[in-house]
Short mmCIF file of C-alpha atoms in Angstrom, two decimals:
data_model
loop_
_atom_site.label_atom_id
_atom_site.label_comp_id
_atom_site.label_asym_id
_atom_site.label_seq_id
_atom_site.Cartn_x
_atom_site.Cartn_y
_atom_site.Cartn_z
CA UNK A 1 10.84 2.69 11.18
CA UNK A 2 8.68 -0.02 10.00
CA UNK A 3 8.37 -3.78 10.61
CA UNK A 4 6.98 -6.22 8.70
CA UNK A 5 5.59 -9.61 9.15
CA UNK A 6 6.17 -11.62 5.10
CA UNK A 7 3.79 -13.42 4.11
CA UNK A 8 6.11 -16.79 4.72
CA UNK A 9 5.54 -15.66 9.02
CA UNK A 10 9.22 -14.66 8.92
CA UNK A 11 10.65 -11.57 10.94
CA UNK A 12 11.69 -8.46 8.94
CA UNK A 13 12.67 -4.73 11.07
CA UNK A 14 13.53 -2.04 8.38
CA UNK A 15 14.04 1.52 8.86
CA UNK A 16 13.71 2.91 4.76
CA UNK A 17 14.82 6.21 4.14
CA UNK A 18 13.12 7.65 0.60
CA UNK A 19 14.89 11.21 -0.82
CA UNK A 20 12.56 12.94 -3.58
CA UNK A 21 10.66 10.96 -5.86
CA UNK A 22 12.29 7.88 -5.50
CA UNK A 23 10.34 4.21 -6.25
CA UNK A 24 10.08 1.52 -3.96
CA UNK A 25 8.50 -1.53 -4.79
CA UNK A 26 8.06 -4.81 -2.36
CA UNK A 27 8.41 -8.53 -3.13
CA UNK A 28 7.42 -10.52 -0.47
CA UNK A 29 7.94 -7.87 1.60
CA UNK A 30 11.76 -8.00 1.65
CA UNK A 31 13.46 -5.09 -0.13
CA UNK A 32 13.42 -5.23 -3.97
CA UNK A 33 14.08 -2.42 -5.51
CA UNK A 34 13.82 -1.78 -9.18
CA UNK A 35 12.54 0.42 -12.26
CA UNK A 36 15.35 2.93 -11.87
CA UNK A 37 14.83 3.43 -8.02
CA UNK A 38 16.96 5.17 -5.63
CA UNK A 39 16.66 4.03 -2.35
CA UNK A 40 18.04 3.88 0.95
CA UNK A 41 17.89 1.45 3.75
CA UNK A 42 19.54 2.21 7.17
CA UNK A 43 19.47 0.92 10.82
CA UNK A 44 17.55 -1.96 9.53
CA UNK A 45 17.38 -5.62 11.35
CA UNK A 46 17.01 -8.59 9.20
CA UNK A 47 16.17 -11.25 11.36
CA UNK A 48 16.40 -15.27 9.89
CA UNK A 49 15.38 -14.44 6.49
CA UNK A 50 15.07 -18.06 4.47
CA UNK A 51 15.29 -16.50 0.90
CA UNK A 52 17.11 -12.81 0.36
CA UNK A 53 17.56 -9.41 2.36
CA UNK A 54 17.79 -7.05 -0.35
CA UNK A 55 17.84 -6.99 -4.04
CA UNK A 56 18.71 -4.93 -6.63
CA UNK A 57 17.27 -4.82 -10.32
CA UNK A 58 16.43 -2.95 -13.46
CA UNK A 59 18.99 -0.07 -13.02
CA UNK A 60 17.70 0.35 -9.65
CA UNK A 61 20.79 1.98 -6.80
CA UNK A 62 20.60 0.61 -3.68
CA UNK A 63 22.26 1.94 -0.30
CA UNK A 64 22.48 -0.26 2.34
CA UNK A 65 23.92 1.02 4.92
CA UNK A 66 24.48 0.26 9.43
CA UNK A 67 22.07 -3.10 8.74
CA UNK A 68 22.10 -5.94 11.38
CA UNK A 69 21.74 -9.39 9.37
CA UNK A 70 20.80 -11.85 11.62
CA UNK A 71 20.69 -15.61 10.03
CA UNK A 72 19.96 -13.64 7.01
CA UNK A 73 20.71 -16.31 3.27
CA UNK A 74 21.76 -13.63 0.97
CA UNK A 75 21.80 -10.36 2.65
CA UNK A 76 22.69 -8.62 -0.59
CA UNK A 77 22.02 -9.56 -4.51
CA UNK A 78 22.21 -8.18 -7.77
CA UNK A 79 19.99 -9.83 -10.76
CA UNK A 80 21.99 -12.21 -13.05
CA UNK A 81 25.40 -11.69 -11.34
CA UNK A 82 27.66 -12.19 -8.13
CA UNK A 83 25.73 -14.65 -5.85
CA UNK A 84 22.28 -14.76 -7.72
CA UNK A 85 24.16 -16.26 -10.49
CA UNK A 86 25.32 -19.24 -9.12
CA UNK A 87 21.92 -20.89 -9.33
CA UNK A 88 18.31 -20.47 -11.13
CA UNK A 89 18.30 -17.03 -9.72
CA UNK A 90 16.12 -15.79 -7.24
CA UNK A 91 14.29 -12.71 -9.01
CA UNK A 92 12.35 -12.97 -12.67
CA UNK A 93 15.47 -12.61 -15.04
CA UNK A 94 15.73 -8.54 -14.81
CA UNK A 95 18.22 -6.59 -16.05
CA UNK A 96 20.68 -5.67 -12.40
CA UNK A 97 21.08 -2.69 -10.85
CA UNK A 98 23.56 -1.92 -8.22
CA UNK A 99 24.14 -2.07 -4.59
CA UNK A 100 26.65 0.47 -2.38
CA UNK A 101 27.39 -1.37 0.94
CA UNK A 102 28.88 0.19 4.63
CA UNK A 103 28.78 -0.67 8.25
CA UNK A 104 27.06 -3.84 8.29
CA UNK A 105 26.93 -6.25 10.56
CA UNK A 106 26.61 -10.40 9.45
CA UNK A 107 25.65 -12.19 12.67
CA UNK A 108 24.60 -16.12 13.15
CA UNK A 109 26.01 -16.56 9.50
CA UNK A 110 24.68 -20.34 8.73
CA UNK A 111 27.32 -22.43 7.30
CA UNK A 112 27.28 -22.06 3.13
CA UNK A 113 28.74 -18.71 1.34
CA UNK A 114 25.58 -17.35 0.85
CA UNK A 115 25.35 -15.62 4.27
CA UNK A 116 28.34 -13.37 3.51
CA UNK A 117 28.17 -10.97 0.19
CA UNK A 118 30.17 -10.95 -2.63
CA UNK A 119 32.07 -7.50 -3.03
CA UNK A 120 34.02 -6.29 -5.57
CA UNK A 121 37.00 -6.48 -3.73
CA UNK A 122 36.48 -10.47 -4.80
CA UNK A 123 35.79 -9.67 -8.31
CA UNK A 124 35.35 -6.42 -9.71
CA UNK A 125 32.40 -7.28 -12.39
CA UNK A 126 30.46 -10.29 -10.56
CA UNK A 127 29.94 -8.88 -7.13
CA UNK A 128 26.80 -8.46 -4.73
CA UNK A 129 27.24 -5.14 -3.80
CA UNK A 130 30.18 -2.76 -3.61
CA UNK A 131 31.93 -2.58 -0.29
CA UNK A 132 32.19 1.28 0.89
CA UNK A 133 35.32 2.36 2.67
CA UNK A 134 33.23 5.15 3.79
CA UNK A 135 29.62 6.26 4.28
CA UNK A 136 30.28 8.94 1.80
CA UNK A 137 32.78 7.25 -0.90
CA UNK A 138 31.63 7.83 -3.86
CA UNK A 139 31.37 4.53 -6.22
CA UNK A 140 33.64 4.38 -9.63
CA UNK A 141 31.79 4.84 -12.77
CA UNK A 142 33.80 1.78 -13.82
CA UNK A 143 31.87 -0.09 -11.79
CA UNK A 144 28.58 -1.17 -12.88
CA UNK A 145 25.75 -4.01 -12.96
CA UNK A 146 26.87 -6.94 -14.75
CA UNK A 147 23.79 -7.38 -16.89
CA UNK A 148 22.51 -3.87 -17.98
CA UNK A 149 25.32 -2.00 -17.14
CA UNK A 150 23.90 0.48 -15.50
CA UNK A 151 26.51 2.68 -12.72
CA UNK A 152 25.44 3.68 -9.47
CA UNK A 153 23.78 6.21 -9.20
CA UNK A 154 25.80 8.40 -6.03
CA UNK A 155 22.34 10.09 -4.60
CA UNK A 156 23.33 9.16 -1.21
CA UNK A 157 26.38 11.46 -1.76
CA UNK A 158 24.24 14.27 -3.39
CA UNK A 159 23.66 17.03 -0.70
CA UNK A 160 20.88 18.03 -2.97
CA UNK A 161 19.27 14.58 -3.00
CA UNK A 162 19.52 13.70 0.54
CA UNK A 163 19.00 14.74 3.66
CA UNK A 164 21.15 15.22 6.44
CA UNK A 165 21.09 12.17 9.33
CA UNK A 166 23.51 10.14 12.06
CA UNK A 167 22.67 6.38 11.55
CA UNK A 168 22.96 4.35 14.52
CA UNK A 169 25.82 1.84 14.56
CA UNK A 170 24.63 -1.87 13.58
CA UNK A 171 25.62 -3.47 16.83
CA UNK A 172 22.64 -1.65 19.02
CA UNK A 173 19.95 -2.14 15.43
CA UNK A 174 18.72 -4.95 17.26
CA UNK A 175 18.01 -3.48 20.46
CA UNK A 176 16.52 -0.07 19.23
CA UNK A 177 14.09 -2.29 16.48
CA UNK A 178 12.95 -5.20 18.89
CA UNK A 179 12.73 -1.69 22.05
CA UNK A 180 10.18 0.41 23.29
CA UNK A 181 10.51 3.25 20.48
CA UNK A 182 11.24 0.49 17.61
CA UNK A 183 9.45 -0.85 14.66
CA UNK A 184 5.76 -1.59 14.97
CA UNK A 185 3.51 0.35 17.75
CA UNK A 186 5.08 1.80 20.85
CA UNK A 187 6.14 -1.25 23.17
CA UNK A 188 5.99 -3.85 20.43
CA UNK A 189 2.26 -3.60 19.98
CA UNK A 190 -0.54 -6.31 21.36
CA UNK A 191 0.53 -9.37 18.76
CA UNK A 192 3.29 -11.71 20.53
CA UNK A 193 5.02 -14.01 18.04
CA UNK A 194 7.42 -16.54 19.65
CA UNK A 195 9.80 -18.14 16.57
CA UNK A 196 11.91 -21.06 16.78
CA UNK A 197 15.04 -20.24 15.38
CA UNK A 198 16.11 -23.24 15.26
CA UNK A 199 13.31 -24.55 12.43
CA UNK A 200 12.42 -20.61 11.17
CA UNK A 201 15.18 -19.27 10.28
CA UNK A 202 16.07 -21.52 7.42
CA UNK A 203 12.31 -22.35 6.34
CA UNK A 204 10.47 -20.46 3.87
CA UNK A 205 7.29 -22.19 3.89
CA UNK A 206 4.40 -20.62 5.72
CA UNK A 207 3.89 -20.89 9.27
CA UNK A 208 0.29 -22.27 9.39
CA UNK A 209 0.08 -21.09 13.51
CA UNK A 210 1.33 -17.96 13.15
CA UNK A 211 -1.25 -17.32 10.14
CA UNK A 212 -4.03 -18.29 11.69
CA UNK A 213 -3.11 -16.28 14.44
CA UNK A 214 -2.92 -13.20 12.06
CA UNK A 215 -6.18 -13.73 10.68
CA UNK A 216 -8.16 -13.96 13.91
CA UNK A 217 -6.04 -11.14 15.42
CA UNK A 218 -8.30 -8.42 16.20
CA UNK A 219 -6.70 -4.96 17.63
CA UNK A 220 -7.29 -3.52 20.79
CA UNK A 221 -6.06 0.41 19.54
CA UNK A 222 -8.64 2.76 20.90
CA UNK A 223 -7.65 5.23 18.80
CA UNK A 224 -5.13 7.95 16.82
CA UNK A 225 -4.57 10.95 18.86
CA UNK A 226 -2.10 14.07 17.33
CA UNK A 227 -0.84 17.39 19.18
#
């Protein structure tokens, strides 16, 4: 379980689950996956993010699966189709890749489209992601990225690829992320953030407080001790 602060001072809880060799590469610390990657992300909270949740390009397969979007502007996008389309596009013009969707949960939705994800269930060539019936359905062939054309890859479904775990549902994500045992150090560490939701969770620009804060934080761990 990790949680990260972006670089813009918003929230982000993730819990990324990696099988083999897989890539994973960060953009501003959201989840942008690309180059071919496999990757997983379960259980994860995003909390009033401003710009995307997760992204899929270059061939990459994406499974997002039990995640609690909170106030989150496009939870899910593909490069050069579905939502990312619509405008200038929010990645650098990559080929996409795909994106296998199940169990997630939308909550605080603003009011535009863009808080709820396309699936192919709306159109079956320009979608966001593609809307699981269940955690192990296995995703067409015929389905594929709109620009590239690459198919999903199915390692989630690969007992060979993957290991064997229970998610937790996405209704109690935002308890066990923001708890004792969650993302970041035991007992939320020794940094308090407070946001305003009301301002933060539709502005990207930096928050010049919180920085500072960052940058003159200084820890207070005594030290890493192992069994």
């Amino acid at each position: 379980m990790f949680k990260y602060l972006t670089p813009q001072g918003r929230r982000f809880h993730m819990s990324v689950n990696l099988g083999g060799a897989y890539a994973f590469v960060a953009e501003h610390l959201l989840d942008y996956a690309q180059v071919g990657a496999a990757l997983e992300q379960c259980r994860g909270k995003d909390d009033g993010c401003s710009k995307y949740g997760v992204g899929a390009t270059m061939g990459s397969s994406v499974f997002v699966e039990n995640n609690y979007f909170r106030a989150t502007k496009n939870p899910m996008l593909i490069s050069r189709q579905g939502t990312d389309a619509k405008g200038d596009g929010t990645f650098s013009g990559e080929n996409g890749g795909m994106i296998k969707s199940f169990g997630n949960v939308y909550a605080e939705k603003g009011k535009s489209s863009n808080f709820t994800s396309v699936t192919q269930h709306e159109s079956a060539t320009d979608f966001d992601c593609y809307e699981a019936a269940a955690r192990d359905e296995t995703v067409p062939s015929s389905f594929v990225a709109l620009v590239g054309g690459t198919p999903y890859d199915n390692f989630d479904t690969d007992t060979k690829r993957i290991y064997v775990y229970t998610p937790a549902a996405a209704a109690a994500v935002p308890s066990i992320v923001t708890g004792y045992w969650g993302a970041g150090r035991l007992n939320k560490g020794d940094f308090r953030w407070t946001f305003n939701n009301a301002v933060d969770d539709t502005d990207y620009a930096v928050i010049k407080e919180m920085k500072t804060a960052l940058e003159n934080y200084k820890s207070t761990l005594v030290g890493w001790f192992e069994q």
